Tab-separated table of C-alpha atoms in Angstrom:
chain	number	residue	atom	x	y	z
A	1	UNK	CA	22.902	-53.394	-5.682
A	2	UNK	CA	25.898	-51.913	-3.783
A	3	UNK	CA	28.173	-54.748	-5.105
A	4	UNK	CA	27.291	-53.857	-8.961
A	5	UNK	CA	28.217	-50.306	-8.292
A	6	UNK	CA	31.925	-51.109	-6.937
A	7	UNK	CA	32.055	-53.250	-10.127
A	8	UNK	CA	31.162	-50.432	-12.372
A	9	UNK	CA	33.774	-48.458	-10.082
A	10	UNK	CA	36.228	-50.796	-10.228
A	11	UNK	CA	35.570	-51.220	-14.509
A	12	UNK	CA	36.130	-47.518	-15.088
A	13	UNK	CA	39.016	-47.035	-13.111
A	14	UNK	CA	40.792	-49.845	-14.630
A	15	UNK	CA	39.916	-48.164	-18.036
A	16	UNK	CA	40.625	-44.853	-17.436
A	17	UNK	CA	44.190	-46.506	-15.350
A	18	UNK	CA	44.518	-47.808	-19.002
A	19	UNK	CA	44.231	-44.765	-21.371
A	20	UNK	CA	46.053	-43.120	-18.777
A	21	UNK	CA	48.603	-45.662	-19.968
A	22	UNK	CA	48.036	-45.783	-23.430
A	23	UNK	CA	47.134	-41.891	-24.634
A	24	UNK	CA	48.236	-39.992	-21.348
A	25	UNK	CA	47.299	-36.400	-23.524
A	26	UNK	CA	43.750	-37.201	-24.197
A	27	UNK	CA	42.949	-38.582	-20.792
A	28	UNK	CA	44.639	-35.504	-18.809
A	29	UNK	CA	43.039	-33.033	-21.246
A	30	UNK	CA	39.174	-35.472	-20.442
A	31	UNK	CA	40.000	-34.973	-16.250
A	32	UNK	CA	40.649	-31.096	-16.937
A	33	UNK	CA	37.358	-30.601	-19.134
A	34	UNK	CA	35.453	-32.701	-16.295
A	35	UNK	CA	37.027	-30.336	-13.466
A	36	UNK	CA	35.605	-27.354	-15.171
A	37	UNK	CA	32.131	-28.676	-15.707
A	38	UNK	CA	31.966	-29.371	-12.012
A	39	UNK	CA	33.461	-25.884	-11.088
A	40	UNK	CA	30.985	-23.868	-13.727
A	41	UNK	CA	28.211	-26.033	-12.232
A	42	UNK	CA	28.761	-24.903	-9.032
A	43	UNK	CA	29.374	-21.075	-9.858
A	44	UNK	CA	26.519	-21.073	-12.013
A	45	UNK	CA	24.038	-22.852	-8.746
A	46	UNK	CA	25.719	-20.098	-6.652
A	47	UNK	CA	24.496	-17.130	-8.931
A	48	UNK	CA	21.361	-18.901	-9.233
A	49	UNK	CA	20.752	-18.750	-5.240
A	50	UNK	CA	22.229	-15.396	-4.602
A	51	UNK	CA	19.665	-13.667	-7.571
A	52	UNK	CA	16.902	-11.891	-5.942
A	53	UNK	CA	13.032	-13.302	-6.298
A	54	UNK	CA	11.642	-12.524	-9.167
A	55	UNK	CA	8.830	-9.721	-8.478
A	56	UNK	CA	5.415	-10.500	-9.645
A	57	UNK	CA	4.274	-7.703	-12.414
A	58	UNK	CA	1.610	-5.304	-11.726
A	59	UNK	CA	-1.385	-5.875	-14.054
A	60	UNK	CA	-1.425	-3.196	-16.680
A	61	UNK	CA	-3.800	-0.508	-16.322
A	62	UNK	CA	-3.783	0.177	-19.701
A	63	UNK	CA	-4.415	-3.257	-21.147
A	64	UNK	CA	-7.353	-6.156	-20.159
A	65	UNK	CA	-6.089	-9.014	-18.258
A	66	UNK	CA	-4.398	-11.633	-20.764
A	67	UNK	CA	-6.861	-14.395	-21.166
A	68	UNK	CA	-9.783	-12.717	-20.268
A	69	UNK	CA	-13.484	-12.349	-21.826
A	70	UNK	CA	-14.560	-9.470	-20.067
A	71	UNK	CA	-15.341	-6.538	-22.824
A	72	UNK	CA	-15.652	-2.779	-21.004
A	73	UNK	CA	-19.216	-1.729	-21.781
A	74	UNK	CA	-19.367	1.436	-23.788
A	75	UNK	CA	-21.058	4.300	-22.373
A	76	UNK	CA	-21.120	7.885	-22.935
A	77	UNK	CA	-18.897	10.147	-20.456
A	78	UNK	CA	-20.411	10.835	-17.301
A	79	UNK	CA	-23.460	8.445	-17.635
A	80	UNK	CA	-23.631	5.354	-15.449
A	81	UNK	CA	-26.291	2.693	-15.906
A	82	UNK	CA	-26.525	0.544	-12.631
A	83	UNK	CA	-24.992	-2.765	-12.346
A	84	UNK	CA	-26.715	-5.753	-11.362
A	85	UNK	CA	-23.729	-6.819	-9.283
A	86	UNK	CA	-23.651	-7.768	-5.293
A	87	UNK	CA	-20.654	-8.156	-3.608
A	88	UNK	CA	-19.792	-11.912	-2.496
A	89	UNK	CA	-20.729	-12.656	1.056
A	90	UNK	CA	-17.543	-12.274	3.402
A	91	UNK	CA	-16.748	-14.986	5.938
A	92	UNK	CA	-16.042	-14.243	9.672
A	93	UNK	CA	-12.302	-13.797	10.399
A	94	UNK	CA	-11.520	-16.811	12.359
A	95	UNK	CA	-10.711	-15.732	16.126
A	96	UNK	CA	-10.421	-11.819	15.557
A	97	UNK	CA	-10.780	-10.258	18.243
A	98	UNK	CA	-10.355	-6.375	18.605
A	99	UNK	CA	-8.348	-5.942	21.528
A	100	UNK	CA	-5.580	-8.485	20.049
A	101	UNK	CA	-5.550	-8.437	16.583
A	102	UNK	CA	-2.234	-7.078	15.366
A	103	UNK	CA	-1.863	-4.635	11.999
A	104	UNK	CA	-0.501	-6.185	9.223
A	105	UNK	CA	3.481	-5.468	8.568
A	106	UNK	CA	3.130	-4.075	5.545
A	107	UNK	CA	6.555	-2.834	4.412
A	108	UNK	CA	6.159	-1.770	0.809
A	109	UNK	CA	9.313	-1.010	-0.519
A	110	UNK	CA	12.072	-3.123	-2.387
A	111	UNK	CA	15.654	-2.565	-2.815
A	112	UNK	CA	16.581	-0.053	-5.857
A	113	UNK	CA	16.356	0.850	-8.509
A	114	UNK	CA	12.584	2.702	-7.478
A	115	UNK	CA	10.231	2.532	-10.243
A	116	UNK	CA	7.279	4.854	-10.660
A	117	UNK	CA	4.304	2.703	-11.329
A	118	UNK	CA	0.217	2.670	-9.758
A	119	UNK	CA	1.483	-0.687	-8.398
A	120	UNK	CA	-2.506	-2.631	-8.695
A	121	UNK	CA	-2.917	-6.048	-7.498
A	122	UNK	CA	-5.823	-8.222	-7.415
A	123	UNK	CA	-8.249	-7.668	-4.543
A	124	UNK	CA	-9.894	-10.363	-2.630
A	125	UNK	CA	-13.268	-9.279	-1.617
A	126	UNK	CA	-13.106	-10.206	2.034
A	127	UNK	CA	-10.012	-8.544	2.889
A	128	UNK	CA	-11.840	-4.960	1.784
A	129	UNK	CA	-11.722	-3.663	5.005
A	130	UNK	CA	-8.969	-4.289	7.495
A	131	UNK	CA	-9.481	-3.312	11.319
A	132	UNK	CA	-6.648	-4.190	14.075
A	133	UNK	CA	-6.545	-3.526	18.101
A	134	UNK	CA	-5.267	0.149	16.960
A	135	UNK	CA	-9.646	0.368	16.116
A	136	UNK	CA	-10.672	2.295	19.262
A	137	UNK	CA	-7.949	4.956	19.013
A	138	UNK	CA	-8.495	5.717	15.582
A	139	UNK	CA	-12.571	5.948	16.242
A	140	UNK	CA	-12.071	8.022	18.968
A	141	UNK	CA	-9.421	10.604	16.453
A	142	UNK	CA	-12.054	10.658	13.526
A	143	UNK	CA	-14.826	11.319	16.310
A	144	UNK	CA	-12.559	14.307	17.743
A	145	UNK	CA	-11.898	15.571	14.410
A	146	UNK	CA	-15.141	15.558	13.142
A	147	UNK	CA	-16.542	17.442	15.717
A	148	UNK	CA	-13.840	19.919	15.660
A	149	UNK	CA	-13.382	20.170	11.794
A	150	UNK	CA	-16.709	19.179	9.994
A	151	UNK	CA	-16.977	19.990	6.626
A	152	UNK	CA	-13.458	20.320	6.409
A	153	UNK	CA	-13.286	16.489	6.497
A	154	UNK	CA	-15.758	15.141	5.584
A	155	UNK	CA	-18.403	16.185	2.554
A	156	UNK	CA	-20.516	15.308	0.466
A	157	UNK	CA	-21.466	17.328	-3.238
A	158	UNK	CA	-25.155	17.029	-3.731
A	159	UNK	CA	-24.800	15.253	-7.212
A	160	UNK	CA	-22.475	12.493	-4.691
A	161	UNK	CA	-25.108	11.886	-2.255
A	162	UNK	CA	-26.717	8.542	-3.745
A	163	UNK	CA	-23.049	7.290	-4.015
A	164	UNK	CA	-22.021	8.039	-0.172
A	165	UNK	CA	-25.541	6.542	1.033
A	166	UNK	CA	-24.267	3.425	-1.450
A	167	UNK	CA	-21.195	3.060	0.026
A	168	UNK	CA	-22.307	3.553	3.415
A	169	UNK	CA	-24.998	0.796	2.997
A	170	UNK	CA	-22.079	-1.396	1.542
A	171	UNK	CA	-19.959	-0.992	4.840
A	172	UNK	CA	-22.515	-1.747	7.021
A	173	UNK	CA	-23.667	-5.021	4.927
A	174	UNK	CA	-19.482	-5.947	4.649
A	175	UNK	CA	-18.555	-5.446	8.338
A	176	UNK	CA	-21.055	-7.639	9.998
A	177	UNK	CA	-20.178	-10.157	8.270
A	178	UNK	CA	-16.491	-9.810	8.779
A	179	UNK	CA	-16.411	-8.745	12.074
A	180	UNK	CA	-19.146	-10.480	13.837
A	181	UNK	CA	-17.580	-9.454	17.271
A	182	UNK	CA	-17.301	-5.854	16.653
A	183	UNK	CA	-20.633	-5.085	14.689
A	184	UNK	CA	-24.215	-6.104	14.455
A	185	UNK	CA	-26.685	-5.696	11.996
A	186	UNK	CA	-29.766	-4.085	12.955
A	187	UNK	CA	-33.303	-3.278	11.202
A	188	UNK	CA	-32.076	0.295	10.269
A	189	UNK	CA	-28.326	-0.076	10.059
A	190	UNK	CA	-25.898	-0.756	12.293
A	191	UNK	CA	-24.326	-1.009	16.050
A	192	UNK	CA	-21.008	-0.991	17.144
A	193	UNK	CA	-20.414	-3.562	19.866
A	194	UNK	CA	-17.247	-1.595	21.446
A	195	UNK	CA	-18.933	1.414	21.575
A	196	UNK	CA	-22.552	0.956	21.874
A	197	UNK	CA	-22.751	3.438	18.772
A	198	UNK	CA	-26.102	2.973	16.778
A	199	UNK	CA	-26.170	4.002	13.273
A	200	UNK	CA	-29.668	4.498	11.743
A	201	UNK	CA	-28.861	4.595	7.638
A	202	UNK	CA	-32.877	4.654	6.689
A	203	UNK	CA	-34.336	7.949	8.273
A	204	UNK	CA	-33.981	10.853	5.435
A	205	UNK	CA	-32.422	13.271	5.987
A	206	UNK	CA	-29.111	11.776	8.032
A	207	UNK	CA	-28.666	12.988	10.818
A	208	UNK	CA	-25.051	13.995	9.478
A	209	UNK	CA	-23.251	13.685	6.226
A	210	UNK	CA	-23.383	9.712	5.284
A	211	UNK	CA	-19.335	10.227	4.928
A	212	UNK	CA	-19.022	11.109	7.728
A	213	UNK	CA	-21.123	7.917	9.414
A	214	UNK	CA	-18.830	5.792	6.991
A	215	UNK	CA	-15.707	6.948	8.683
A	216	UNK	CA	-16.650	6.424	11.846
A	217	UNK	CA	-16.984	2.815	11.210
A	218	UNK	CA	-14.010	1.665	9.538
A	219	UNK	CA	-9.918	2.403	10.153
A	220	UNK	CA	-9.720	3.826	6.742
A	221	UNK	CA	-10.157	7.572	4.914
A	222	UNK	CA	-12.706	7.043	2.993
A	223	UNK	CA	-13.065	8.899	-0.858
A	224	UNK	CA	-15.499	8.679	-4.125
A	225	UNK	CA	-14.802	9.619	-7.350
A	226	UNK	CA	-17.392	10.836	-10.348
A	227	UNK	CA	-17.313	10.795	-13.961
A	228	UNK	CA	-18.569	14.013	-15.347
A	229	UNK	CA	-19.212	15.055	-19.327
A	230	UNK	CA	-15.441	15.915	-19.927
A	231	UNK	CA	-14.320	12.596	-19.069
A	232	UNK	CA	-12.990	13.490	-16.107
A	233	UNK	CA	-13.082	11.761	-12.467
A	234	UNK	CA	-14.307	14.470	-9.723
A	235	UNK	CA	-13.606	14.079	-5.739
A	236	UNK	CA	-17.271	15.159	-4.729
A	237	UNK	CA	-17.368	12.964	-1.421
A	238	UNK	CA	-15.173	12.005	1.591
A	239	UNK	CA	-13.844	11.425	4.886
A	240	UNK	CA	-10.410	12.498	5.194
A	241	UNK	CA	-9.670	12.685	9.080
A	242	UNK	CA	-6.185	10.884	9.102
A	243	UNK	CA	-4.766	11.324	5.927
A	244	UNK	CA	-1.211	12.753	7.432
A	245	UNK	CA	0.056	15.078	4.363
A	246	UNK	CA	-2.769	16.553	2.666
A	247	UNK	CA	-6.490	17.993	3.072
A	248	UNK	CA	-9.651	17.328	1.731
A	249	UNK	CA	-11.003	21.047	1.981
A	250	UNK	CA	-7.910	22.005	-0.894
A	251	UNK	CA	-8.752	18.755	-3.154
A	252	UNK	CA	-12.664	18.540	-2.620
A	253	UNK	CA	-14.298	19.208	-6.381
A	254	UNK	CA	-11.152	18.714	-8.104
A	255	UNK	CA	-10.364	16.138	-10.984
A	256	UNK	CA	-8.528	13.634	-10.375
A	257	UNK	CA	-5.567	15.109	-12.402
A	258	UNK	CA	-5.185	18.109	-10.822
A	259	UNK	CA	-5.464	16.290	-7.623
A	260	UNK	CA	-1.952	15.079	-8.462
A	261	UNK	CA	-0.339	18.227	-10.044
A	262	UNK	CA	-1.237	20.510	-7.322
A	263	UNK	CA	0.297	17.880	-4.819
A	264	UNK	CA	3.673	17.582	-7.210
A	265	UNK	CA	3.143	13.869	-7.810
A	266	UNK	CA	6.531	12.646	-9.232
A	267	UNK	CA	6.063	11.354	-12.839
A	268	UNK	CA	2.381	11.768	-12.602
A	269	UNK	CA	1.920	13.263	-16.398
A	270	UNK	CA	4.961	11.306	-17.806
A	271	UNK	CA	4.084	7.868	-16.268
A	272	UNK	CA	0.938	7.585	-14.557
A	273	UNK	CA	-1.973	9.935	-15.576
A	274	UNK	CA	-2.610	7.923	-19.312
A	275	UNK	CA	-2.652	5.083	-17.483
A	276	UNK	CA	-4.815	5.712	-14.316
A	277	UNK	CA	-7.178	7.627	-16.407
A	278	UNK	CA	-8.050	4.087	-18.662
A	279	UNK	CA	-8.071	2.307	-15.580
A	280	UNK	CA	-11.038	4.830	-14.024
A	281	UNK	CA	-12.953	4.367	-17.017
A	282	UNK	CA	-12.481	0.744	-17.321
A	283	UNK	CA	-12.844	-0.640	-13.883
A	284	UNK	CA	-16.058	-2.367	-13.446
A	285	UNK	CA	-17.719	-3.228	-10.338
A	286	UNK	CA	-16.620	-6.862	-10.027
A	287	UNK	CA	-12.653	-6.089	-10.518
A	288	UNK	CA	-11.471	-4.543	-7.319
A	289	UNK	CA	-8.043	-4.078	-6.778
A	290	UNK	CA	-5.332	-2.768	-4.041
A	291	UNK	CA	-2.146	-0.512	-3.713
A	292	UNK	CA	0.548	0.293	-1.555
A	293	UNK	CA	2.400	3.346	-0.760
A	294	UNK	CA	4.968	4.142	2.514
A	295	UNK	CA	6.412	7.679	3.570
A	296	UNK	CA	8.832	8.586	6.081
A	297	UNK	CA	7.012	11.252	9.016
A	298	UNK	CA	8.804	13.173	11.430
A	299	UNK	CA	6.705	13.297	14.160
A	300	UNK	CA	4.213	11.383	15.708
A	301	UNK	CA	1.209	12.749	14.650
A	302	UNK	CA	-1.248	10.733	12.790
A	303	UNK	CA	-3.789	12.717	11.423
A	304	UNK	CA	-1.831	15.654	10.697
A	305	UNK	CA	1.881	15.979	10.164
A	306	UNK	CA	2.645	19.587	11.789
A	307	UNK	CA	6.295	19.171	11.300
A	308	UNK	CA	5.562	20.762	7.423
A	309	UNK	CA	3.412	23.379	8.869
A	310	UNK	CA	-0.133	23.932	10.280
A	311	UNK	CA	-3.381	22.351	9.210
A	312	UNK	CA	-5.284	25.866	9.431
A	313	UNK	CA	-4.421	28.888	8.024
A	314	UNK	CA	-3.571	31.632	10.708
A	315	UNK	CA	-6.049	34.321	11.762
A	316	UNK	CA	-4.608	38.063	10.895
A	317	UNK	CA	-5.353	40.951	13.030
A	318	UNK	CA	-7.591	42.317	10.491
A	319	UNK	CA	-10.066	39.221	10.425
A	320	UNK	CA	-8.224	37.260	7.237
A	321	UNK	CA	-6.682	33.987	6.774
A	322	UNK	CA	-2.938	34.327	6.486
A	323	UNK	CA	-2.109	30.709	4.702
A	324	UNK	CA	1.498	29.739	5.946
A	325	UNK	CA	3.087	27.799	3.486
A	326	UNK	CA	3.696	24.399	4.167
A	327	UNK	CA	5.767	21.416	2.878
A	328	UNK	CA	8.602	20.230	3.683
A	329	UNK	CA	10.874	23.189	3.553
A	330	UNK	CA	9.567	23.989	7.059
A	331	UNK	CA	10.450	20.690	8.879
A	332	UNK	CA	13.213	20.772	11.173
A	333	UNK	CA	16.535	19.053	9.475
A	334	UNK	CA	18.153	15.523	11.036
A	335	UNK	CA	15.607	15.484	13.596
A	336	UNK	CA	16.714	12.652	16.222
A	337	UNK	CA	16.016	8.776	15.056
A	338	UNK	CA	13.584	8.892	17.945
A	339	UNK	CA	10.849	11.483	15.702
A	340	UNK	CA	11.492	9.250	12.482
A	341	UNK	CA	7.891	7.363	11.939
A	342	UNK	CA	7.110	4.873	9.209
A	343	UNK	CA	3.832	5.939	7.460
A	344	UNK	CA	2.251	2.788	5.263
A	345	UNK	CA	-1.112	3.195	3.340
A	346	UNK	CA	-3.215	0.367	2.078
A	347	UNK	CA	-5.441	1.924	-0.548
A	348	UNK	CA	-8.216	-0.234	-2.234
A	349	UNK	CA	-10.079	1.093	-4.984
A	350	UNK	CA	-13.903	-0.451	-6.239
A	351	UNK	CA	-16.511	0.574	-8.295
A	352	UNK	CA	-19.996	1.107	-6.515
A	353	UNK	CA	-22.424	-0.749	-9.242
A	354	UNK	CA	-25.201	1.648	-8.670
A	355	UNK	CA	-24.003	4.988	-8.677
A	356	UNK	CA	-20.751	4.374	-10.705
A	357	UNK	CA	-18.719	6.296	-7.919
A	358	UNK	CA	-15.109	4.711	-7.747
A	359	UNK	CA	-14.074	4.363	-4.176
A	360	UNK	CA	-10.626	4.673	-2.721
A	361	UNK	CA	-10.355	2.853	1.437
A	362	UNK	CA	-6.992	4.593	2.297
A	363	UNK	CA	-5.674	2.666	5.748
A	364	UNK	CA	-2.650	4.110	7.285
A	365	UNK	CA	-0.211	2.481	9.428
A	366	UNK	CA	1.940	4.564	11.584
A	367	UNK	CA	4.831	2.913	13.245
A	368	UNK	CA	8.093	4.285	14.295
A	369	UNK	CA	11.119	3.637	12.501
A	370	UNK	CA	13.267	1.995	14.954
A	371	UNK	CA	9.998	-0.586	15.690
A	372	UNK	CA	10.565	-1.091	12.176
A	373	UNK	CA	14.019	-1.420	11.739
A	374	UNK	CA	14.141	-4.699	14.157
A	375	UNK	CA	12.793	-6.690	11.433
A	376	UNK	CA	15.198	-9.087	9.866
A	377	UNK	CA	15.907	-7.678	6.140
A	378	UNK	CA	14.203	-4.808	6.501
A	379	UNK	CA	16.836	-2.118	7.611
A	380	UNK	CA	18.933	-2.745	4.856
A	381	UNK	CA	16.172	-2.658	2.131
A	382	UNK	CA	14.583	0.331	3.315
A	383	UNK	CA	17.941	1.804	2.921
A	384	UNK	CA	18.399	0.564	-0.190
A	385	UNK	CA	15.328	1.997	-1.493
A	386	UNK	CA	15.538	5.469	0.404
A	387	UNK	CA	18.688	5.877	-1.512
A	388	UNK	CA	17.309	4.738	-4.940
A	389	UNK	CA	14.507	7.448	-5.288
A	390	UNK	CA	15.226	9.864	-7.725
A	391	UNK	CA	15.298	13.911	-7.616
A	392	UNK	CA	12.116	14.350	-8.097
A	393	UNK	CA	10.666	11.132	-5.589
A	394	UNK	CA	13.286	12.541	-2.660
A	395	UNK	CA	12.045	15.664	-3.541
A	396	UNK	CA	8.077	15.098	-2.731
A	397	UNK	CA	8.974	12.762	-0.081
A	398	UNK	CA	11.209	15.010	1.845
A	399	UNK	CA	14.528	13.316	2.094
A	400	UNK	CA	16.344	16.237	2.014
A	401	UNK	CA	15.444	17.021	6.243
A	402	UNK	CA	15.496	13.384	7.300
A	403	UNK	CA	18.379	11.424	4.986
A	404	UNK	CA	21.326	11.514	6.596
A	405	UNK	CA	19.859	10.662	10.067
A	406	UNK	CA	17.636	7.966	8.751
A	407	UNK	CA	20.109	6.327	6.719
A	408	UNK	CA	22.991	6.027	9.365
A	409	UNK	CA	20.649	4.333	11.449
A	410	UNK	CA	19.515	2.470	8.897
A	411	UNK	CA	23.033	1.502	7.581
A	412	UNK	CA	24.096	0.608	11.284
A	413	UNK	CA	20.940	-1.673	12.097
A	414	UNK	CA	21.957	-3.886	9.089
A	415	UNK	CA	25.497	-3.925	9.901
A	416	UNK	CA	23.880	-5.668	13.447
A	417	UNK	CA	22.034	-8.063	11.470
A	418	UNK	CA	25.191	-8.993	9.494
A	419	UNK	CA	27.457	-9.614	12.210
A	420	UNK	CA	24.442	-11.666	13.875
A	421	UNK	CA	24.187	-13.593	11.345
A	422	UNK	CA	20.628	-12.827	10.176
A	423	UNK	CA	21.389	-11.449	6.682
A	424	UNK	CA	24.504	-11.715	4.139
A	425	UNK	CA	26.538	-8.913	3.371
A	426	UNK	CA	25.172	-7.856	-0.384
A	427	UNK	CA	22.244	-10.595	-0.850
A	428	UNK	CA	19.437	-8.926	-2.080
A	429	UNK	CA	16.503	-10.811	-0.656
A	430	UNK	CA	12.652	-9.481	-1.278
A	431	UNK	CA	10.163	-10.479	1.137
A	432	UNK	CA	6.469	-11.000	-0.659
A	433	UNK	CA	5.546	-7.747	-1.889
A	434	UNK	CA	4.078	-5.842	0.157
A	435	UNK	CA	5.467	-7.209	3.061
């Protein structure tokens, strides 16, 4: 075989030696065209492998999944009629174990531009719940807090109650399952291995408010949403112990809109409420999805950030409730690197098919930035997005105090990596979203 190619070498050579000869022009102007094939080629591969990864697109909440049969029942506003629908059976986790199991590096962010979308993916049902070795410190917070705070936390309306008894029976069918090691199901609920905490669901009334049982189960804030006549979704139950930024004792009633416009949620009515109004509506029991979210925190509090300002409203001398404002006005400016904490939720959202209520797991992972920033890539992407929000997205997530601290140290992490030799100077490289 070898000998035939030095033949067919050796043949074109001799007759390109003689047009060479013959029409010199014409086989000068054929080797120049040939060079600049082989240099586009190359440019062209080049660009190819420098362009970043394409990003998978969010599914629409405004329009059904391409391709798919499913037709949204139609039903009057505010009337649910129960689904015959059971959640699939979840496997075991293979080898979890609670004292090792690490939290998932979720780093939710890309380099800019920043886009304002709800960001849904496709949940798988037996990654509802996610628990990690952090489980015993967060029980022992939520316990703390809901003895000190009660009702502040965690509530239930009375129109709610079949919902939080549904989703309470739902976590302690799901977690067994999952977490074999950690929980065991029992004739009347539920025990907790690590804790030797019993949890009798059957006896009526509960011994305390079944969100409040829920959260002490699971890693996550815990909220339901109702339909009412208006159309409307209404927070009427929850367990918001750890939520960082916000309470449930000023959102608790509200609809879902005005959940967002009282909190200043950048381009809520412009770009998000049409949409995440059809998707409450539409969402049916068997579609659950997930969402990502990150802030920047100043301090290392996880259940309430105090560098904005106090959780309580202060005590007058004359018996009222002064309410000091709050926000991020009041947090100290360029605090050291040392305060900076990366704040990640994992939020999943499902419909319960017997009471309708659509439930929102909110898991929060609380690292601190210069943890964070060791990660190959991820200094200079963080940066990259920090610096991409616009006025309004700096403004809610407080930029203004932390910026020019966070983004020097930022800035000089990736120069490290650079020099190292772990990432090129202007490649834009996404890990897979949300990681």
């Amino acid at each position: 075989m070898s000998s035939h190619v030095f033949e067919s070498l050796a043949t074109f050579y001799a007759g390109y030696k003689q047009i060479l000869i013959d029409r010199p022009k014409i086989a000068i102007y054929s080797f120049l065209l040939i060079v600049c094939l082989i240099l586009l080629t190359i440019r062209a591969f080049a660009q190819y492998k420098k362009r970043p990864l394409q990003r998978p697109n969010s599914p629409d909440p405004e329009k059904r999944t391409s391709g798919s049969s499913f037709k949204t029942p139609q039903r009057e506003p505010g009337v649910w009629t129960p689904v015959d629908f059971k959640r699939p059976a979840a496997p075991p986790l293979p080898d979890w174990d609670v004292n090792k199991a690490e939290p998932r590096p979720y780093r939710p962010f890309r380099h800019g531009p920043y886009h304002i979308t709800m960001g849904l993916r496709t949940m798988q049902w037996d990654e509802w719940i996610e628990l990690d070795k952090h489980y015993l410190r967060f029980h022992m917070d939520k316990k703390r807090r809901i003895e000190e705070r009660g009702q502040k936390c965690c509530r239930t309306a009375p129109e709610a109650y079949d919902g939080a008894i549904e989703l309470l029976e739902e976590l302690c069918d799901y977690l067994p399952q999952r977490y074999p090691s950690l929980f065991r199901s029992t004739p009347t609920g539920i025990h907790n291995l690590l804790t030797d905490e019993t949890f009798d669901i059957t006896t009526r009334p509960l011994p305390e408010d079944p969100m409040a049982t829920a959260g002490r189960l699971v890693q996550d804030d815990l909220a339901i949403m109702f339909e009412k006549p208006d159309n409307q979704y209404y927070l009427l139950a929850g367990s918001i112990l750890l939520a960082g930024f916000w309470r449930l004792s000023d959102k608790f009633g509200m609809p879902l809109s005005e959940i967002h416009t009282s909190g200043d949620v950048p381009g809520f009515k412009t770009k998000l409420e049409k949409g995440m109004m059809n998707f409450f509506r539409r969402v049916q029991p068997a579609q659950p999805v997930l969402r990502n979210n990150y802030f920047i925190q100043v301090d290392d509090n996880l259940a309430w950030s105090h560098s904005i300002g106090s959780e309580d409203p202060v005590p007058e001398e004359d018996g009222r409730l002064e309410k000091q404002a709050e926000g991020w006005s009041t947090a100290e400016k360029n605090k050291a690197i040392e305060h900076h904490y990366f704040r990640s939720e994992r939020q999943s959202l499902r419909r319960l098919p017997r009471s309708g209520g659509v439930v929102f797991t909110i898991r929060t992972y609380f690292e601190p930035i210069t943890k964070v920033a060791e990660e190959v890539g991820v200094p200079g992407r963080l940066a990259s997005a920090v610096r991409s929000w616009g006025d309004d997205v700096a403004r809610y997530k407080g930029r203004e105090r932390y910026g020019e601290v966070l983004l020097e140290f930022l800035d000089g992490k990736h120069r490290e990596q650079v020099e190292m030799g772990l990432v090129r100077e202007g490649e834009v490289e996404e890990g897979k979203y949300p990681f």
